[in-house]
PDB file of C-alpha atoms in Angstrom:
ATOM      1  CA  UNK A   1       0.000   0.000   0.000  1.00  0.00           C
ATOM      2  CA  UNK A   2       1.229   3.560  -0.775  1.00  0.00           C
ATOM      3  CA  UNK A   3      -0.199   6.526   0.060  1.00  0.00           C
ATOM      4  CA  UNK A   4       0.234   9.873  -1.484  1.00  0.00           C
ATOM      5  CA  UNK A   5       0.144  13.175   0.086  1.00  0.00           C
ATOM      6  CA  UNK A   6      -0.431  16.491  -0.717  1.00  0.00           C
ATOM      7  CA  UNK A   7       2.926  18.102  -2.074  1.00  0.00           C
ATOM      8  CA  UNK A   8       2.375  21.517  -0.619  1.00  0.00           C
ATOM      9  CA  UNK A   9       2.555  23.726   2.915  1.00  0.00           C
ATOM     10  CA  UNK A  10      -0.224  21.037   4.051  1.00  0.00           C
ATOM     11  CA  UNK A  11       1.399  17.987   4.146  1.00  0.00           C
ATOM     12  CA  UNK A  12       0.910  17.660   7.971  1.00  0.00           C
ATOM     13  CA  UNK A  13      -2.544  17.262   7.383  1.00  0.00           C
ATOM     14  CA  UNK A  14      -1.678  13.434   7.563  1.00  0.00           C
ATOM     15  CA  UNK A  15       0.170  13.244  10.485  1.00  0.00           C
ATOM     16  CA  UNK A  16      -1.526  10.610  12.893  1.00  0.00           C
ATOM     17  CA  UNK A  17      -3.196   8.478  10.045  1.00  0.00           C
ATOM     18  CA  UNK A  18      -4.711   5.089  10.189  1.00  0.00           C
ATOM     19  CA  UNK A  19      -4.245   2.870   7.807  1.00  0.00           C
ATOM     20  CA  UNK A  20      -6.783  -0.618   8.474  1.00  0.00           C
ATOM     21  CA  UNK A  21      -7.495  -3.219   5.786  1.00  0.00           C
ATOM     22  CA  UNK A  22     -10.902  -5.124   6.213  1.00  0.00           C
ATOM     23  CA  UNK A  23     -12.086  -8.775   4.354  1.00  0.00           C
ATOM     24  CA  UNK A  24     -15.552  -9.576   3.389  1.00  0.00           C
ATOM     25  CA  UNK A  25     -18.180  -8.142   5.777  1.00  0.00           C
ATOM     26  CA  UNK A  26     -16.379  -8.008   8.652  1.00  0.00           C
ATOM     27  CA  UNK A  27     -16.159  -4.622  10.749  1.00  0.00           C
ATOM     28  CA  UNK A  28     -12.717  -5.620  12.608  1.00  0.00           C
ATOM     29  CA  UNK A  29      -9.974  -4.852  10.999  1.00  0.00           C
ATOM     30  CA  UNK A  30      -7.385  -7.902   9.929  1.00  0.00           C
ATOM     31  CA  UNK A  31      -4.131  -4.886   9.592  1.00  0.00           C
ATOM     32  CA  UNK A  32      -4.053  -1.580  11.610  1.00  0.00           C
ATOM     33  CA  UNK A  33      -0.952   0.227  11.016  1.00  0.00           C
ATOM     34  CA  UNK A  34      -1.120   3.606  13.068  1.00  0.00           C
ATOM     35  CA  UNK A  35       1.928   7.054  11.694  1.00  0.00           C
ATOM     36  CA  UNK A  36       3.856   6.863  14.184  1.00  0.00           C
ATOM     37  CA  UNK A  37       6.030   9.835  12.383  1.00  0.00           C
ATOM     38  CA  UNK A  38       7.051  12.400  14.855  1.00  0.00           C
ATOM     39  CA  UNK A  39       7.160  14.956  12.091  1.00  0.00           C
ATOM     40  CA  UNK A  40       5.253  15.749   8.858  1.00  0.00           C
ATOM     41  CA  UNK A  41       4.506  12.728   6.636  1.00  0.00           C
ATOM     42  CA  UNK A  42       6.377  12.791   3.202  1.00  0.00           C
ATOM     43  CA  UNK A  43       4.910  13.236  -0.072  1.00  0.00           C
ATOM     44  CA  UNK A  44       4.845   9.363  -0.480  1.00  0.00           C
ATOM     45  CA  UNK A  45       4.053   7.019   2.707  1.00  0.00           C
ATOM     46  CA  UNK A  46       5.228   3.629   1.898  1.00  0.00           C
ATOM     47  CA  UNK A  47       3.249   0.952   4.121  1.00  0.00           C
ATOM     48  CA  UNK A  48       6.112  -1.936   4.639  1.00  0.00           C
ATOM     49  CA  UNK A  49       4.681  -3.068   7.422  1.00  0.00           C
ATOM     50  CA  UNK A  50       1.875  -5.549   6.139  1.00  0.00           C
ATOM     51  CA  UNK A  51       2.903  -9.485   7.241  1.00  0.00           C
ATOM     52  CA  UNK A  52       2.860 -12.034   4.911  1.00  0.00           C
ATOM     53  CA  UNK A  53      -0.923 -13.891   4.192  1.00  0.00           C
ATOM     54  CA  UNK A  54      -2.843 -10.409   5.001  1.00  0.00           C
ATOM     55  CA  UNK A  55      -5.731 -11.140   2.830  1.00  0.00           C
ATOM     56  CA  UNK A  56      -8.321  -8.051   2.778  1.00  0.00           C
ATOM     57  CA  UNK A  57     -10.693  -6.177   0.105  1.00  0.00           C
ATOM     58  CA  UNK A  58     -10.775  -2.970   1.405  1.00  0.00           C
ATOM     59  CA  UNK A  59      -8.558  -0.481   2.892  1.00  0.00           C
ATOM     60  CA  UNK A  60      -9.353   2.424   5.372  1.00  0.00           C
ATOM     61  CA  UNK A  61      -7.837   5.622   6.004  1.00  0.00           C
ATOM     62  CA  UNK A  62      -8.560   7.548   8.936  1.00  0.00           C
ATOM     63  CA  UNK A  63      -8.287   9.496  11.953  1.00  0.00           C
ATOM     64  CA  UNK A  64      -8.807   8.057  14.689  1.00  0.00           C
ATOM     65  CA  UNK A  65     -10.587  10.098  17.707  1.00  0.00           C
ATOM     66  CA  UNK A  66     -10.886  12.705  15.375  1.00  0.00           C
ATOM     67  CA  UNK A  67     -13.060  14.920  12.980  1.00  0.00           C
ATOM     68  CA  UNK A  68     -11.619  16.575  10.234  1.00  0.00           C
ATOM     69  CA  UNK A  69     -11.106  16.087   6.481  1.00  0.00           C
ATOM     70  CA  UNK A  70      -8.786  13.536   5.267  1.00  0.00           C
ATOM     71  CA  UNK A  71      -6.792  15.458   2.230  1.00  0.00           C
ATOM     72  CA  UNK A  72      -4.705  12.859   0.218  1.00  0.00           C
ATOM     73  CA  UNK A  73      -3.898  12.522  -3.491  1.00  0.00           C
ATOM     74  CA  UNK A  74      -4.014   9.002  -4.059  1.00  0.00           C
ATOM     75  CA  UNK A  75      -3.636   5.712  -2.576  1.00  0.00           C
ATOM     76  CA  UNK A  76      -2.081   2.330  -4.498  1.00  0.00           C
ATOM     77  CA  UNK A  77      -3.468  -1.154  -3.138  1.00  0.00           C
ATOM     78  CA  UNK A  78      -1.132  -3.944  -4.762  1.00  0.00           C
ATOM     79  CA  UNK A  79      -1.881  -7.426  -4.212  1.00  0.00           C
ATOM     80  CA  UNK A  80      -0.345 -10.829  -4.564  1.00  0.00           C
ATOM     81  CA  UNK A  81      -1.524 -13.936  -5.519  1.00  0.00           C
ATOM     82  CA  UNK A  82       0.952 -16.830  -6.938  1.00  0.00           C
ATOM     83  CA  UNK A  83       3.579 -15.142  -8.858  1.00  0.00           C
ATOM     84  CA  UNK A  84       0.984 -12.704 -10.212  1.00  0.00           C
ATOM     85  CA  UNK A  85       0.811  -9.126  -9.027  1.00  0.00           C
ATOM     86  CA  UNK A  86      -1.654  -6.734  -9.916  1.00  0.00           C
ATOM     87  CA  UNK A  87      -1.919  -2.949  -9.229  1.00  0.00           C
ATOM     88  CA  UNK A  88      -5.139  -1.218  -8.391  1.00  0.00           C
ATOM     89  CA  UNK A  89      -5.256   2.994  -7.770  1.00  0.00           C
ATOM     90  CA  UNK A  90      -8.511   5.043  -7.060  1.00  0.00           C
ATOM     91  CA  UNK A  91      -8.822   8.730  -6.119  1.00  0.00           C
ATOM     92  CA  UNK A  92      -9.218   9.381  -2.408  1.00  0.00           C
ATOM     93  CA  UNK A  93     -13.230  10.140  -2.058  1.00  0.00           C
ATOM     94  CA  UNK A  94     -14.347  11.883   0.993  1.00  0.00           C
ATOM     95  CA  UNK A  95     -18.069  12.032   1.994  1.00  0.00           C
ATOM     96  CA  UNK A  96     -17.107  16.141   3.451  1.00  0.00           C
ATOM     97  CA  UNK A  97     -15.388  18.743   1.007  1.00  0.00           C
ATOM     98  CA  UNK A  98     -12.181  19.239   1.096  1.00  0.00           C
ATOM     99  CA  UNK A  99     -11.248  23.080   2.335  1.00  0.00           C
ATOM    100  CA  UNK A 100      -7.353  24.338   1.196  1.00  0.00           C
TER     101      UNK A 100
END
């Protein structure tokens, strides 16, 4: 998973992200991986962290104990099956405007 930030004077608008990937209908999350930077995210946030035989269909990025607008370009899901890999990139959609 890679997420993409805003390249601008905003960047620590991601600092203190959640990142949790969810299978099927469940509503507990199989991967949390909370920022744990100290400082502003970068541009690109690389998430290394996912073990081995994580299966999930969707991924979740949020704030957690908080309310304000999540402001990201882009997030990359790649997955693994076999020998196969396959990339899959949608626009971050957020159910509040976004305010710059």
């Amino acid at each position: 998973i890679t997420i993409y930030n805003r390249a601008d004077a905003y960047t620590s608008r991601l600092m203190g992200f959640r990142l949790e990937i969810f299978n099927g209908s469940d509503t507990n999350a199989v991967f949390t991986s909370d920022d744990p930077s100290p400082v502003d995210p970068d541009s690109v946030i690389p998430i290394t962290t996912v073990p081995a035989g994580i299966v999930g269909n969707r991924v979740k990025i949020s704030f957690p104990n908080k309310t304000v607008t999540l402001e990201i370009l882009e997030v990359k899901v790649f997955a693994v099956q076999g020998s196969e890999s396959s990339a899959s990139s949608a626009p971050s959609r957020s159910s509040t405007p976004s305010r710059n």
